[in-house]
């Protein structure tokens, strides 16, 4: 319980700092952490949501990210034909525009998080070290430490291959 409380205090502190520095009011604050409340329904909802996201199709997630990305918006302004491309073909359009590798490099954090979710690596690090350290470890900045985890490395490679195979017309 103390670990959770400390983690929550840290997160809310960062929310407060960000909100104040960006003049965002009101911003969420942490209330009293009550130990006598039954959190079972909340925990069940989190577990359900976690299972849904763990089982989500990586391609659909990446297509959504690509379709709504600044890169695609920029490409649409330069290449009007991309505006006619549907969400389910946007990855193929990135290949045709020779921007797939740029997109993958820019979104490496997202791919890392998808892989860490599939391998449950995020859960392991979050339980051992807290959410903030888990996020840092899985982002691009912490990627070197992740490469020691063969399951994670294999999952990242599998996701990248799946994206490249799916988006290739040939």
Short mmCIF file of C-alpha atoms in Angstrom, two decimals, residues 8-9 27 38 45 55 62 89 91 124 135 149:
data_model
loop_
_atom_site.label_atom_id
_atom_site.label_comp_id
_atom_site.label_asym_id
_atom_site.label_seq_id
_atom_site.Cartn_x
_atom_site.Cartn_y
_atom_site.Cartn_z
CA UNK A 8 0.47 8.01 -6.85
CA UNK A 9 1.94 11.00 -5.01
CA UNK A 27 -6.02 19.89 -12.87
CA UNK A 38 -13.34 -1.94 -1.51
CA UNK A 45 -12.25 -3.05 -14.62
CA UNK A 55 -5.11 -8.86 -27.09
CA UNK A 62 -0.37 1.35 -35.51
CA UNK A 89 -4.38 1.38 -46.07
CA UNK A 91 0.63 2.01 -43.73
CA UNK A 124 7.00 -6.83 -14.16
CA UNK A 135 7.74 4.00 -18.45
CA UNK A 149 15.32 -9.24 -22.25
#
